[in-house]
C-alpha positions as a Python dict, from the first residue, in 0.01 Angstrom:
ca = {
    (1, 'M'): (0, 0, 0),
    (2, 'H'): (140, 345, -91),
    (3, 'I'): (-64, 666, -60),
    (4, 'E'): (42, 975, -257),
    (5, 'Y'): (-56, 1264, -38),
    (6, 'D'): (-59, 1633, -135),
    (7, 'D'): (-254, 1891, 71),
    (8, 'N'): (-335, 2079, -250),
    (9, 'N'): (-434, 1773, -454),
    (10, 'V'): (-656, 1540, -249),
    (11, 'P'): (-796, 1253, -465),
    (12, 'D'): (-1167, 1216, -500),
    (13, 'I'): (-1241, 865, -359),
    (14, 'S'): (-1621, 880, -382),
    (15, 'S'): (-1625, 677, -707),
    (16, 'L'): (-1369, 420, -598),
    (17, 'V'): (-1465, 70, -494),
    (18, 'A'): (-1292, -135, -228),
    (19, 'K'): (-1110, -436, -375),
    (20, 'N'): (-1304, -764, -344),
    (21, 'Y'): (-1075, -1053, -252),
    (22, 'D'): (-1345, -1327, -293),
    (23, 'N'): (-1206, -1459, -625),
    (24, 'V'): (-843, -1358, -588),
    (25, 'N'): (-563, -1609, -564),
    (26, 'P'): (-431, -1582, -207),
    (27, 'D'): (-76, -1643, -336),
    (28, 'E'): (-101, -1313, -526),
    (29, 'V'): (-201, -1117, -213),
    (30, 'A'): (57, -976, 24),
    (31, 'P'): (29, -1109, 379),
    (32, 'V'): (-25, -875, 675),
    (33, 'K'): (231, -867, 954),
    (34, 'R'): (144, -553, 1155),
    (35, 'I'): (-220, -453, 1218),
    (36, 'G'): (-402, -174, 1396),
    (37, 'V'): (-728, -196, 1594),
    (38, 'L'): (-962, 82, 1687),
    (39, 'T'): (-1312, 145, 1821),
    (40, 'S'): (-1535, 407, 1660),
    (41, 'G'): (-1872, 573, 1699),
    (42, 'G'): (-2077, 523, 2022),
    (43, 'D'): (-1923, 286, 2271),
    (44, 'A'): (-2091, -47, 2324),
    (45, 'P'): (-2051, -313, 2598),
    (46, 'G'): (-1825, -581, 2459),
    (47, 'M'): (-1588, -357, 2268),
    (48, 'N'): (-1309, -438, 2516),
    (49, 'A'): (-1372, -802, 2465),
    (50, 'T'): (-1336, -739, 2087),
    (51, 'I'): (-1003, -559, 2133),
    (52, 'R'): (-884, -831, 2364),
    (53, 'A'): (-967, -1102, 2113),
    (54, 'V'): (-800, -928, 1823),
    (55, 'V'): (-488, -862, 2029),
    (56, 'R'): (-457, -1217, 2172),
    (57, 'A'): (-550, -1403, 1858),
    (58, 'G'): (-332, -1173, 1652),
    (59, 'I'): (-23, -1205, 1866),
    (60, 'N'): (-72, -1582, 1908),
    (61, 'S'): (-78, -1599, 1527),
    (62, 'G'): (249, -1412, 1488),
    (63, 'L'): (108, -1065, 1415),
    (64, 'E'): (216, -736, 1567),
    (65, 'V'): (-83, -544, 1701),
    (66, 'Y'): (-109, -170, 1747),
    (67, 'G'): (-391, 4, 1932),
    (68, 'V'): (-538, 330, 1793),
    (69, 'T'): (-667, 568, 2059),
    (70, 'R'): (-983, 770, 1994),
    (71, 'G'): (-1097, 602, 1680),
    (72, 'Y'): (-1048, 758, 1335),
    (73, 'H'): (-967, 1092, 1500),
    (74, 'G'): (-669, 932, 1667),
    (75, 'L'): (-577, 741, 1350),
    (76, 'W'): (-511, 1046, 1132),
    (77, 'K'): (-339, 1221, 1425),
    (78, 'G'): (-108, 926, 1481),
    (79, 'E'): (-224, 825, 1831),
    (80, 'I'): (-99, 477, 1770),
    (81, 'S'): (95, 245, 2013),
    (82, 'P'): (196, -119, 2031),
    (83, 'I'): (-49, -322, 2237),
    (84, 'G'): (36, -652, 2400),
    (85, 'M'): (-110, -941, 2601),
    (86, 'R'): (-73, -760, 2933),
    (87, 'D'): (-246, -452, 2799),
    (88, 'V'): (-572, -640, 2749),
    (89, 'S'): (-566, -832, 3075),
    (90, 'D'): (-864, -765, 3302),
    (91, 'T'): (-1060, -596, 3026),
    (92, 'L'): (-1304, -861, 2925),
    (93, 'Q'): (-1566, -774, 3189),
    (94, 'R'): (-1537, -399, 3156),
    (95, 'G'): (-1788, -187, 2969),
    (96, 'G'): (-1693, 101, 2732),
    (97, 'T'): (-1369, 85, 2538),
    (98, 'F'): (-1025, 146, 2689),
    (99, 'L'): (-899, 259, 2348),
    (100, 'M'): (-1168, 523, 2370),
    (101, 'T'): (-1369, 659, 2079),
    (102, 'A'): (-1445, 996, 1925),
    (103, 'R'): (-1622, 1167, 1642),
    (104, 'S'): (-1387, 1303, 1371),
    (105, 'K'): (-1500, 1589, 1144),
    (106, 'T'): (-1166, 1569, 962),
    (107, 'F'): (-1205, 1202, 876),
    (108, 'E'): (-1547, 1272, 716),
    (109, 'E'): (-1369, 1451, 433),
    (110, 'P'): (-1154, 1286, 164),
    (111, 'A'): (-845, 1476, 292),
    (112, 'G'): (-895, 1318, 635),
    (113, 'T'): (-919, 971, 495),
    (114, 'V'): (-600, 1020, 296),
    (115, 'K'): (-427, 1149, 610),
    (116, 'A'): (-535, 839, 800),
    (117, 'A'): (-410, 608, 527),
    (118, 'K'): (-83, 794, 516),
    (119, 'M'): (-47, 764, 897),
    (120, 'M'): (-86, 381, 864),
    (121, 'E'): (212, 392, 631),
    (122, 'V'): (411, 591, 881),
    (123, 'Y'): (355, 319, 1140),
    (124, 'G'): (390, 36, 889),
    (125, 'L'): (41, -96, 949),
    (126, 'D'): (-67, -345, 685),
    (127, 'A'): (-439, -364, 784),
    (128, 'L'): (-690, -211, 1021),
    (129, 'V'): (-960, -381, 1237),
    (130, 'V'): (-1250, -145, 1317),
    (131, 'S'): (-1526, -216, 1576),
    (132, 'G'): (-1828, 14, 1551),
    (133, 'G'): (-2154, 75, 1371),
    (134, 'D'): (-2263, 167, 1025),
    (135, 'G'): (-2083, 500, 1015),
    (136, 'S'): (-1764, 338, 1134),
    (137, 'F'): (-1788, 82, 855),
    (138, 'K'): (-1834, 355, 597),
    (139, 'G'): (-1509, 500, 732),
    (140, 'A'): (-1342, 161, 694),
    (141, 'R'): (-1473, 132, 339),
    (142, 'A'): (-1329, 476, 252),
    (143, 'L'): (-987, 345, 364),
    (144, 'A'): (-1038, 21, 170),
    (145, 'R'): (-1108, 224, -142),
    (146, 'L'): (-764, 376, -94),
    (147, 'G'): (-606, 37, -82),
    (148, 'V'): (-595, -22, 299),
    (149, 'P'): (-710, -376, 388),
    (150, 'V'): (-980, -348, 656),
    (151, 'I'): (-1194, -577, 871),
    (152, 'G'): (-1514, -447, 1040),
    (153, 'I'): (-1659, -594, 1363),
    (154, 'P'): (-2017, -477, 1445),
    (155, 'G'): (-2021, -302, 1781),
    (156, 'T'): (-2340, -98, 1842),
    (157, 'I'): (-2621, -129, 2093),
    (158, 'D'): (-2883, -44, 1825),
    (159, 'N'): (-2851, -381, 1638),
    (160, 'D'): (-2914, -182, 1319),
    (161, 'I'): (-2639, -309, 1087),
    (162, 'G'): (-2818, -470, 792),
    (163, 'C'): (-2571, -747, 704),
    (164, 'T'): (-2560, -909, 1053),
    (165, 'E'): (-2831, -1053, 1275),
    (166, 'Y'): (-2658, -933, 1588),
    (167, 'T'): (-2427, -653, 1700),
    (168, 'I'): (-2203, -650, 2002),
    (169, 'G'): (-2354, -456, 2297),
    (170, 'Y'): (-2719, -512, 2202),
    (171, 'D'): (-2791, -773, 2469),
    (172, 'T'): (-2630, -577, 2747),
    (173, 'S'): (-2813, -256, 2659),
    (174, 'M'): (-3143, -433, 2655),
    (175, 'N'): (-3076, -597, 2993),
    (176, 'T'): (-2975, -264, 3141),
    (177, 'A'): (-3300, -100, 3012),
    (178, 'M'): (-3511, -392, 3127),
    (179, 'E'): (-3375, -376, 3481),
    (180, 'A'): (-3433, 3, 3501),
    (181, 'I'): (-3787, -30, 3368),
    (182, 'D'): (-3867, -308, 3618),
    (183, 'K'): (-3770, -71, 3897),
    (184, 'L'): (-3978, 212, 3744),
    (185, 'R'): (-4279, -18, 3725),
    (186, 'D'): (-4253, -82, 4098),
    (187, 'T'): (-4281, 283, 4178),
    (188, 'A'): (-4545, 341, 3909),
    (189, 'S'): (-4772, 78, 4061),
    (190, 'S'): (-4724, 233, 4411),
    (191, 'H'): (-4837, 576, 4289),
    (192, 'E'): (-5099, 479, 4028),
    (193, 'R'): (-4874, 643, 3768),
    (194, 'C'): (-4786, 623, 3403),
    (195, 'S'): (-4416, 593, 3337),
    (196, 'V'): (-4297, 702, 2991),
    (197, 'I'): (-3953, 563, 2931),
    (198, 'E'): (-3730, 676, 2643),
    (199, 'V'): (-3472, 426, 2530),
    (200, 'M'): (-3200, 462, 2264),
    (201, 'G'): (-3276, 408, 1898),
    (202, 'R'): (-3282, 713, 1671),
    (203, 'R'): (-3347, 518, 1353),
    (204, 'A'): (-3408, 168, 1482),
    (205, 'G'): (-3659, 40, 1733),
    (206, 'Y'): (-3506, -296, 1820),
    (207, 'I'): (-3426, -199, 2181),
    (208, 'A'): (-3770, -46, 2243),
    (209, 'L'): (-3960, -332, 2088),
    (210, 'N'): (-3785, -612, 2272),
    (211, 'V'): (-3755, -432, 2599),
    (212, 'G'): (-4125, -342, 2572),
    (213, 'I'): (-4211, -709, 2528),
    (214, 'A'): (-3986, -814, 2811),
    (215, 'T'): (-4130, -559, 3058),
    (216, 'G'): (-4495, -597, 2968),
    (217, 'A'): (-4530, -235, 2842),
    (218, 'E'): (-4879, -117, 2755),
    (219, 'V'): (-4747, 97, 2467),
    (220, 'I'): (-4435, 63, 2252),
    (221, 'L'): (-4347, 338, 2008),
    (222, 'I'): (-4073, 285, 1747),
    (223, 'P'): (-3950, 491, 1449),
    (224, 'E'): (-4039, 216, 1199),
    (225, 'V'): (-4415, 246, 1270),
    (226, 'P'): (-4608, 575, 1255),
    (227, 'F'): (-4856, 608, 1539),
    (228, 'D'): (-5177, 794, 1614),
    (229, 'F'): (-5145, 946, 1964),
    (230, 'D'): (-5514, 931, 2044),
    (231, 'K'): (-5564, 574, 1922),
    (232, 'D'): (-5231, 409, 1993),
    (233, 'V'): (-5151, 585, 2324),
    (234, 'L'): (-5437, 748, 2491),
    (235, 'R'): (-5701, 488, 2404),
    (236, 'V'): (-5481, 199, 2523),
    (237, 'I'): (-5415, 368, 2858),
    (238, 'L'): (-5781, 468, 2909),
    (239, 'D'): (-5910, 124, 2817),
    (240, 'G'): (-5666, -19, 3079),
    (241, 'R'): (-5789, 221, 3346),
    (242, 'N'): (-6148, 141, 3266),
    (243, 'K'): (-6071, -225, 3322),
    (244, 'G'): (-5919, -156, 3665),
    (245, 'K'): (-5552, -111, 3580),
    (246, 'R'): (-5372, 139, 3797),
    (247, 'H'): (-5024, 173, 3645),
    (248, 'Y'): (-4897, 196, 3296),
    (249, 'I'): (-4561, 171, 3106),
    (250, 'V'): (-4498, 347, 2776),
    (251, 'I'): (-4171, 264, 2598),
    (252, 'V'): (-4059, 509, 2329),
    (253, 'A'): (-3748, 488, 2109),
    (254, 'E'): (-3571, 824, 2095),
    (255, 'G'): (-3637, 840, 1724),
    (256, 'A'): (-4013, 798, 1766),
    (257, 'G'): (-4087, 1074, 2014),
    (258, 'D'): (-3992, 1273, 2319),
    (259, 'A'): (-4072, 1114, 2660),
    (260, 'T'): (-4130, 1443, 2830),
    (261, 'D'): (-4375, 1566, 2562),
    (262, 'I'): (-4561, 1236, 2558),
    (263, 'A'): (-4589, 1226, 2939),
    (264, 'T'): (-4727, 1580, 2942),
    (265, 'R'): (-4984, 1506, 2680),
    (266, 'I'): (-5099, 1187, 2852),
    (267, 'E'): (-5147, 1363, 3188),
    (268, 'A'): (-5324, 1659, 3028),
    (269, 'A'): (-5569, 1436, 2844),
    (270, 'T'): (-5634, 1167, 3109),
    (271, 'G'): (-5553, 1320, 3444),
    (272, 'I'): (-5328, 1024, 3513),
    (273, 'E'): (-4998, 1135, 3677),
    (274, 'S'): (-4730, 1073, 3415),
    (275, 'R'): (-4358, 1085, 3462),
    (276, 'P'): (-4094, 1081, 3186),
    (277, 'T'): (-3759, 897, 3226),
    (278, 'I'): (-3485, 915, 2971),
    (279, 'L'): (-3240, 632, 3015),
    (280, 'G'): (-2987, 783, 2771),
    (281, 'H'): (-2629, 675, 2799),
    (282, 'L'): (-2702, 453, 3093),
    (283, 'Q'): (-2766, 189, 2824),
    (284, 'R'): (-2418, 210, 2694),
    (285, 'G'): (-2243, 131, 3017),
    (286, 'G'): (-2204, -167, 3241),
    (287, 'S'): (-2036, -503, 3236),
    (288, 'P'): (-2119, -689, 2910),
    (289, 'T'): (-2341, -996, 2928),
    (290, 'L'): (-2220, -1347, 2853),
    (291, 'R'): (-2363, -1318, 2503),
    (292, 'D'): (-2177, -998, 2426),
    (293, 'R'): (-1852, -1128, 2575),
    (294, 'T'): (-1861, -1452, 2372),
    (295, 'T'): (-1982, -1294, 2050),
    (296, 'A'): (-1720, -1020, 2070),
    (297, 'S'): (-1445, -1274, 2140),
    (298, 'L'): (-1546, -1509, 1858),
    (299, 'M'): (-1586, -1218, 1608),
    (300, 'G'): (-1240, -1088, 1702),
    (301, 'V'): (-1089, -1435, 1635),
    (302, 'H'): (-1267, -1452, 1300),
    (303, 'A'): (-1131, -1112, 1209),
    (304, 'I'): (-778, -1240, 1263),
    (305, 'D'): (-857, -1553, 1056),
    (306, 'C'): (-970, -1340, 766),
    (307, 'L'): (-643, -1146, 779),
    (308, 'L'): (-432, -1460, 802),
    (309, 'N'): (-617, -1610, 503),
    (310, 'K'): (-568, -1286, 305),
    (311, 'K'): (-938, -1228, 301),
    (312, 'Y'): (-952, -850, 328),
    (313, 'N'): (-1220, -582, 326),
    (314, 'R'): (-1474, -786, 513),
    (315, 'I'): (-1741, -728, 782),
    (316, 'I'): (-1766, -999, 1042),
    (317, 'V'): (-2132, -1099, 1080),
    (318, 'E'): (-2357, -1342, 1259),
    (319, 'K'): (-2587, -1543, 1031),
    (320, 'A'): (-2819, -1817, 1163),
    (321, 'G'): (-2623, -1817, 1486),
    (322, 'K'): (-2286, -1868, 1321),
    (323, 'I'): (-1992, -1620, 1284),
    (324, 'T'): (-1898, -1558, 924),
    (325, 'D'): (-1800, -1263, 703),
    (326, 'I'): (-1914, -1063, 401),
    (327, 'D'): (-1755, -823, 150),
    (328, 'I'): (-1767, -465, 295),
    (329, 'E'): (-1929, -312, -16),
    (330, 'E'): (-2191, -581, -25),
    (331, 'G'): (-2248, -563, 352),
    (332, 'L'): (-2306, -189, 361),
    (333, 'A'): (-2555, -217, 74),
    (334, 'I'): (-2786, -440, 283),
    (335, 'K'): (-3075, -266, 467),
    (336, 'K'): (-3241, -394, 778),
    (337, 'T'): (-3587, -352, 921),
    (338, 'I'): (-3794, -506, 1194),
    (339, 'P'): (-4011, -798, 1061),
    (340, 'E'): (-4379, -716, 1063),
    (341, 'I'): (-4456, -1033, 1258),
    (342, 'E'): (-4247, -906, 1550),
    (343, 'I'): (-4445, -580, 1558),
    (344, 'T'): (-4773, -771, 1530),
    (345, 'N'): (-4681, -1005, 1819),
    (346, 'A'): (-4579, -713, 2034),
    (347, 'N'): (-4919, -553, 1973),
    (348, 'R'): (-5092, -878, 2064),
    (349, 'L'): (-4913, -881, 2400),
    (350, 'S'): (-4985, -519, 2492),
}
């Protein structure tokens, strides 16, 4: 890999396509010896387990591994250091990401991508492993289009990456939200109150839908399904009250509405005391569950296997419960939505 960089002549990479290695003779592909690993976008429980797996599996396979601090922002600035076995000890059970993560305005521009690729040359990095969400993978694809071999590992609590059935952090975030809502239900029942709880999910309602089912919510509002406030919220609560119910739970994904506004409207229309709760970044923290630890670990190992087998520019995915991989261009083209049957079943349970 060699990147020609000139501040006054930044190449337009928008029309480039990342090289697909599916039908390439492995003998004709240069092996990787030194790799970088970074976490990007919003943090997700299990990211530390991902880093640990990449480092341990990489070193045990004869690779040199370097950690990139603060995601793509740190990559183009050269915040890159060797990372060893001892550095990832006692990290498996910790939430967040010890490599940290950050948004990078610079990297969003072609000049920033070229700077990042050039910095990889400076440190002699042959490939990059990226853990993050859809935006992080688009950044990885931009590097791949410049000739940088990349591997993406899905780490986002929203579970909204189209090419994989599961993303690291999703299970932990749902359990965190479920435990908080169970506690709120206790106090709602004590005060004959309606609790309106806002969970994360700007464009995807997976957390809201599944947590709503798990906590027995009366109303679940998600961005994928338009709703009529009178029919889908007020009527449901009033029908419950008229049948003798004395407490109510409304779950709303952040992309479907504002908890404070919804609670105000419910109380004004029904006279039922209504309190909003926004769980916010509480859902990003905490020790990852068994599922997130094992999925992160196995995806990290698979990422190293792809690199060792000269299978570059891939996204590691879960399909039918198995860990596999897909070409990054193909993976990012896949869209994901909640199956209608899941929405129907949730309505039948409300």
